[in-house]
Amino acid sequence: MATPPEPGMPRHARDEKIITTLEEIADLLRGIAEHGPCRPTSPQGSGSAADPYDDTTSARQRPRRNNPQLTRRERQVLDILITGASNRAISRRLGIAERTVKNNLYMVYRKLGVSGRAEAIAWVLNSHGSAPRHRR
């Protein structure tokens, strides 16, 4: 992934690095949406890396759920999560403790059958076609 912009860089160079990084993240999310999560595998025989999307790996994968039963709060946390907000930003917006956000996210990940933020975002985008609109 691209390195973070450095403080002394000209603004246009920093913007270029940010755009490049965002494009790489978008590519990763598209890959997750298409192929599912990347599962690490050990390199095979000739020293070349194995295909991380190979379905023959023995890594345990949680079953993905089509209609998980999320609580109202879990849905709120997920809706804010897909905007790219941090746990701290989510906690401030909902007026709850950051630890409560972490607990809600843990339950959301389990119910969706995903292992993290990027997979949860990909699940939402894949299941809805686009991000849901937020009411304020």
PDB file of N, CA and C in Angstrom, residues 40-96:
ATOM      1  N   PRO A  40      -4.667 -16.272   4.239  1.00  0.00           N
ATOM      2  CA  PRO A  40      -3.237 -16.520   4.051  1.00  0.00           C
ATOM      3  C   PRO A  40      -2.952 -18.000   3.848  1.00  0.00           C
ATOM      4  N   THR A  41      -2.057 -18.281   2.948  1.00  0.00           N
ATOM      5  CA  THR A  41      -1.622 -19.650   2.706  1.00  0.00           C
ATOM      6  C   THR A  41      -0.112 -19.654   2.664  1.00  0.00           C
ATOM      7  N   SER A  42       0.479 -20.807   2.835  1.00  0.00           N
ATOM      8  CA  SER A  42       1.937 -20.879   2.784  1.00  0.00           C
ATOM      9  C   SER A  42       2.387 -20.980   1.334  1.00  0.00           C
ATOM     10  N   PRO A  43       3.565 -20.442   1.018  1.00  0.00           N
ATOM     11  CA  PRO A  43       4.079 -20.556  -0.347  1.00  0.00           C
ATOM     12  C   PRO A  43       4.268 -22.025  -0.727  1.00  0.00           C
ATOM     13  N   GLN A  44       4.064 -22.313  -2.010  1.00  0.00           N
ATOM     14  CA  GLN A  44       4.163 -23.699  -2.466  1.00  0.00           C
ATOM     15  C   GLN A  44       5.430 -23.919  -3.279  1.00  0.00           C
ATOM     16  N   GLY A  45       5.958 -25.124  -3.176  1.00  0.00           N
ATOM     17  CA  GLY A  45       7.070 -25.661  -3.956  1.00  0.00           C
ATOM     18  C   GLY A  45       8.131 -24.707  -4.448  1.00  0.00           C
ATOM     19  N   SER A  46       7.922 -24.083  -5.575  1.00  0.00           N
ATOM     20  CA  SER A  46       8.978 -23.351  -6.256  1.00  0.00           C
ATOM     21  C   SER A  46       9.267 -21.989  -5.649  1.00  0.00           C
ATOM     22  N   GLY A  47       8.662 -21.685  -4.507  1.00  0.00           N
ATOM     23  CA  GLY A  47       8.934 -20.397  -3.888  1.00  0.00           C
ATOM     24  C   GLY A  47       7.948 -19.321  -4.301  1.00  0.00           C
ATOM     25  N   SER A  48       7.036 -19.630  -5.227  1.00  0.00           N
ATOM     26  CA  SER A  48       6.057 -18.621  -5.606  1.00  0.00           C
ATOM     27  C   SER A  48       4.919 -18.614  -4.593  1.00  0.00           C
ATOM     28  N   ALA A  49       4.358 -17.460  -4.376  1.00  0.00           N
ATOM     29  CA  ALA A  49       3.281 -17.337  -3.388  1.00  0.00           C
ATOM     30  C   ALA A  49       2.022 -18.012  -3.906  1.00  0.00           C
ATOM     31  N   ALA A  50       1.288 -18.629  -3.001  1.00  0.00           N
ATOM     32  CA  ALA A  50       0.034 -19.280  -3.357  1.00  0.00           C
ATOM     33  C   ALA A  50      -1.043 -18.225  -3.551  1.00  0.00           C
ATOM     34  N   ASP A  51      -2.085 -18.586  -4.273  1.00  0.00           N
ATOM     35  CA  ASP A  51      -3.207 -17.690  -4.515  1.00  0.00           C
ATOM     36  C   ASP A  51      -3.990 -17.510  -3.218  1.00  0.00           C
ATOM     37  N   PRO A  52      -4.056 -16.288  -2.659  1.00  0.00           N
ATOM     38  CA  PRO A  52      -4.747 -16.099  -1.392  1.00  0.00           C
ATOM     39  C   PRO A  52      -6.258 -16.304  -1.502  1.00  0.00           C
ATOM     40  N   TYR A  53      -6.813 -16.299  -2.720  1.00  0.00           N
ATOM     41  CA  TYR A  53      -8.240 -16.507  -2.907  1.00  0.00           C
ATOM     42  C   TYR A  53      -8.583 -17.954  -3.260  1.00  0.00           C
ATOM     43  N   ASP A  54      -7.596 -18.821  -3.192  1.00  0.00           N
ATOM     44  CA  ASP A  54      -7.806 -20.224  -3.518  1.00  0.00           C
ATOM     45  C   ASP A  54      -8.788 -20.846  -2.538  1.00  0.00           C
ATOM     46  N   ASP A  55      -9.898 -21.380  -3.035  1.00  0.00           N
ATOM     47  CA  ASP A  55     -10.938 -21.950  -2.183  1.00  0.00           C
ATOM     48  C   ASP A  55     -10.561 -23.299  -1.595  1.00  0.00           C
ATOM     49  N   THR A  56      -9.439 -23.865  -1.999  1.00  0.00           N
ATOM     50  CA  THR A  56      -9.066 -25.181  -1.489  1.00  0.00           C
ATOM     51  C   THR A  56      -8.285 -25.092  -0.185  1.00  0.00           C
ATOM     52  N   THR A  57      -8.058 -23.888   0.318  1.00  0.00           N
ATOM     53  CA  THR A  57      -7.321 -23.756   1.569  1.00  0.00           C
ATOM     54  C   THR A  57      -8.140 -24.302   2.719  1.00  0.00           C
ATOM     55  N   SER A  58      -7.466 -24.697   3.777  1.00  0.00           N
ATOM     56  CA  SER A  58      -8.159 -25.288   4.907  1.00  0.00           C
ATOM     57  C   SER A  58      -8.495 -24.264   5.986  1.00  0.00           C
ATOM     58  N   ALA A  59      -8.267 -22.989   5.700  1.00  0.00           N
ATOM     59  CA  ALA A  59      -8.566 -21.960   6.697  1.00  0.00           C
ATOM     60  C   ALA A  59     -10.059 -21.934   7.003  1.00  0.00           C
ATOM     61  N   ARG A  60     -10.348 -21.797   8.291  1.00  0.00           N
ATOM     62  CA  ARG A  60     -11.747 -21.756   8.715  1.00  0.00           C
ATOM     63  C   ARG A  60     -12.348 -20.417   8.305  1.00  0.00           C
ATOM     64  N   GLN A  61     -13.517 -20.481   7.684  1.00  0.00           N
ATOM     65  CA  GLN A  61     -14.190 -19.269   7.254  1.00  0.00           C
ATOM     66  C   GLN A  61     -15.595 -19.272   7.823  1.00  0.00           C
ATOM     67  N   ARG A  62     -15.983 -18.153   8.396  1.00  0.00           N
ATOM     68  CA  ARG A  62     -17.322 -18.058   8.944  1.00  0.00           C
ATOM     69  C   ARG A  62     -18.333 -18.001   7.813  1.00  0.00           C
ATOM     70  N   PRO A  63     -19.493 -18.649   7.974  1.00  0.00           N
ATOM     71  CA  PRO A  63     -20.502 -18.558   6.925  1.00  0.00           C
ATOM     72  C   PRO A  63     -21.070 -17.149   6.857  1.00  0.00           C
ATOM     73  N   ARG A  64     -21.200 -16.634   5.662  1.00  0.00           N
ATOM     74  CA  ARG A  64     -21.800 -15.310   5.492  1.00  0.00           C
ATOM     75  C   ARG A  64     -23.305 -15.438   5.561  1.00  0.00           C
ATOM     76  N   ARG A  65     -23.912 -14.460   6.148  1.00  0.00           N
ATOM     77  CA  ARG A  65     -25.359 -14.502   6.324  1.00  0.00           C
ATOM     78  C   ARG A  65     -26.010 -13.465   5.427  1.00  0.00           C
ATOM     79  N   ASN A  66     -27.136 -13.832   4.830  1.00  0.00           N
ATOM     80  CA  ASN A  66     -27.845 -12.905   3.957  1.00  0.00           C
ATOM     81  C   ASN A  66     -28.726 -11.932   4.730  1.00  0.00           C
ATOM     82  N   ASN A  67     -29.409 -12.407   5.764  1.00  0.00           N
ATOM     83  CA  ASN A  67     -30.305 -11.566   6.538  1.00  0.00           C
ATOM     84  C   ASN A  67     -29.994 -11.648   8.019  1.00  0.00           C
ATOM     85  N   PRO A  68     -28.896 -11.058   8.454  1.00  0.00           N
ATOM     86  CA  PRO A  68     -28.574 -11.135   9.880  1.00  0.00           C
ATOM     87  C   PRO A  68     -29.557 -10.289  10.687  1.00  0.00           C
ATOM     88  N   GLN A  69     -29.854 -10.724  11.892  1.00  0.00           N
ATOM     89  CA  GLN A  69     -30.754  -9.988  12.770  1.00  0.00           C
ATOM     90  C   GLN A  69     -29.939  -9.034  13.638  1.00  0.00           C
ATOM     91  N   LEU A  70     -29.711  -7.827  13.133  1.00  0.00           N
ATOM     92  CA  LEU A  70     -28.963  -6.826  13.875  1.00  0.00           C
ATOM     93  C   LEU A  70     -29.922  -6.024  14.752  1.00  0.00           C
ATOM     94  N   THR A  71     -29.441  -5.653  15.932  1.00  0.00           N
ATOM     95  CA  THR A  71     -30.234  -4.772  16.781  1.00  0.00           C
ATOM     96  C   THR A  71     -30.233  -3.375  16.173  1.00  0.00           C
ATOM     97  N   ARG A  72     -31.109  -2.510  16.677  1.00  0.00           N
ATOM     98  CA  ARG A  72     -31.173  -1.141  16.178  1.00  0.00           C
ATOM     99  C   ARG A  72     -29.824  -0.446  16.362  1.00  0.00           C
ATOM    100  N   ARG A  73     -29.191  -0.620  17.513  1.00  0.00           N
ATOM    101  CA  ARG A  73     -27.900   0.014  17.790  1.00  0.00           C
ATOM    102  C   ARG A  73     -26.813  -0.556  16.876  1.00  0.00           C
ATOM    103  N   GLU A  74     -26.801  -1.873  16.661  1.00  0.00           N
ATOM    104  CA  GLU A  74     -25.815  -2.474  15.760  1.00  0.00           C
ATOM    105  C   GLU A  74     -25.971  -1.926  14.352  1.00  0.00           C
ATOM    106  N   ARG A  75     -27.203  -1.741  13.914  1.00  0.00           N
ATOM    107  CA  ARG A  75     -27.462  -1.167  12.577  1.00  0.00           C
ATOM    108  C   ARG A  75     -26.949   0.270  12.522  1.00  0.00           C
ATOM    109  N   GLN A  76     -27.177   1.057  13.594  1.00  0.00           N
ATOM    110  CA  GLN A  76     -26.677   2.434  13.633  1.00  0.00           C
ATOM    111  C   GLN A  76     -25.152   2.459  13.536  1.00  0.00           C
ATOM    112  N   VAL A  77     -24.506   1.605  14.316  1.00  0.00           N
ATOM    113  CA  VAL A  77     -23.038   1.543  14.310  1.00  0.00           C
ATOM    114  C   VAL A  77     -22.545   1.147  12.917  1.00  0.00           C
ATOM    115  N   LEU A  78     -23.184   0.165  12.300  1.00  0.00           N
ATOM    116  CA  LEU A  78     -22.787  -0.278  10.959  1.00  0.00           C
ATOM    117  C   LEU A  78     -22.987   0.830   9.932  1.00  0.00           C
ATOM    118  N   ASP A  79     -24.096   1.542  10.021  1.00  0.00           N
ATOM    119  CA  ASP A  79     -24.354   2.625   9.075  1.00  0.00           C
ATOM    120  C   ASP A  79     -23.304   3.726   9.161  1.00  0.00           C
ATOM    121  N   ILE A  80     -22.842   4.021  10.377  1.00  0.00           N
ATOM    122  CA  ILE A  80     -21.798   5.041  10.538  1.00  0.00           C
ATOM    123  C   ILE A  80     -20.443   4.469  10.136  1.00  0.00           C
ATOM    124  N   LEU A  81     -20.217   3.188  10.421  1.00  0.00           N
ATOM    125  CA  LEU A  81     -18.957   2.532  10.067  1.00  0.00           C
ATOM    126  C   LEU A  81     -18.680   2.639   8.571  1.00  0.00           C
ATOM    127  N   ILE A  82     -19.698   2.459   7.745  1.00  0.00           N
ATOM    128  CA  ILE A  82     -19.463   2.457   6.300  1.00  0.00           C
ATOM    129  C   ILE A  82     -19.094   3.820   5.750  1.00  0.00           C
ATOM    130  N   THR A  83     -19.237   4.867   6.571  1.00  0.00           N
ATOM    131  CA  THR A  83     -18.778   6.184   6.133  1.00  0.00           C
ATOM    132  C   THR A  83     -17.281   6.350   6.331  1.00  0.00           C
ATOM    133  N   GLY A  84     -16.653   5.334   6.983  1.00  0.00           N
ATOM    134  CA  GLY A  84     -15.222   5.394   7.227  1.00  0.00           C
ATOM    135  C   GLY A  84     -14.873   5.983   8.581  1.00  0.00           C
ATOM    136  N   ALA A  85     -15.873   6.162   9.441  1.00  0.00           N
ATOM    137  CA  ALA A  85     -15.644   6.762  10.753  1.00  0.00           C
ATOM    138  C   ALA A  85     -14.860   5.814  11.661  1.00  0.00           C
ATOM    139  N   SER A  86     -14.065   6.385  12.537  1.00  0.00           N
ATOM    140  CA  SER A  86     -13.320   5.612  13.529  1.00  0.00           C
ATOM    141  C   SER A  86     -14.260   5.223  14.667  1.00  0.00           C
ATOM    142  N   ASN A  87     -13.801   4.316  15.518  1.00  0.00           N
ATOM    143  CA  ASN A  87     -14.602   3.942  16.688  1.00  0.00           C
ATOM    144  C   ASN A  87     -14.890   5.165  17.554  1.00  0.00           C
ATOM    145  N   ARG A  88     -13.892   6.012  17.708  1.00  0.00           N
ATOM    146  CA  ARG A  88     -14.077   7.223  18.517  1.00  0.00           C
ATOM    147  C   ARG A  88     -15.140   8.130  17.910  1.00  0.00           C
ATOM    148  N   ALA A  89     -15.103   8.313  16.586  1.00  0.00           N
ATOM    149  CA  ALA A  89     -16.093   9.166  15.926  1.00  0.00           C
ATOM    150  C   ALA A  89     -17.499   8.566  16.055  1.00  0.00           C
ATOM    151  N   ILE A  90     -17.595   7.245  15.927  1.00  0.00           N
ATOM    152  CA  ILE A  90     -18.893   6.574  16.082  1.00  0.00           C
ATOM    153  C   ILE A  90     -19.411   6.787  17.497  1.00  0.00           C
ATOM    154  N   SER A  91     -18.531   6.623  18.494  1.00  0.00           N
ATOM    155  CA  SER A  91     -18.964   6.774  19.888  1.00  0.00           C
ATOM    156  C   SER A  91     -19.441   8.191  20.168  1.00  0.00           C
ATOM    157  N   ARG A  92     -18.746   9.167  19.636  1.00  0.00           N
ATOM    158  CA  ARG A  92     -19.160  10.564  19.842  1.00  0.00           C
ATOM    159  C   ARG A  92     -20.491  10.852  19.158  1.00  0.00           C
ATOM    160  N   ARG A  93     -20.644  10.346  17.954  1.00  0.00           N
ATOM    161  CA  ARG A  93     -21.886  10.613  17.210  1.00  0.00           C
ATOM    162  C   ARG A  93     -23.103   9.968  17.884  1.00  0.00           C
ATOM    163  N   LEU A  94     -22.919   8.772  18.444  1.00  0.00           N
ATOM    164  CA  LEU A  94     -24.041   8.077  19.080  1.00  0.00           C
ATOM    165  C   LEU A  94     -24.148   8.361  20.577  1.00  0.00           C
ATOM    166  N   GLY A  95     -23.144   9.024  21.136  1.00  0.00           N
ATOM    167  CA  GLY A  95     -23.176   9.344  22.560  1.00  0.00           C
ATOM    168  C   GLY A  95     -23.011   8.119  23.444  1.00  0.00           C
ATOM    169  N   ILE A  96     -22.173   7.180  22.996  1.00  0.00           N
ATOM    170  CA  ILE A  96     -21.909   5.971  23.774  1.00  0.00           C
ATOM    171  C   ILE A  96     -20.408   5.819  23.950  1.00  0.00           C
TER     172      ILE A  96
END
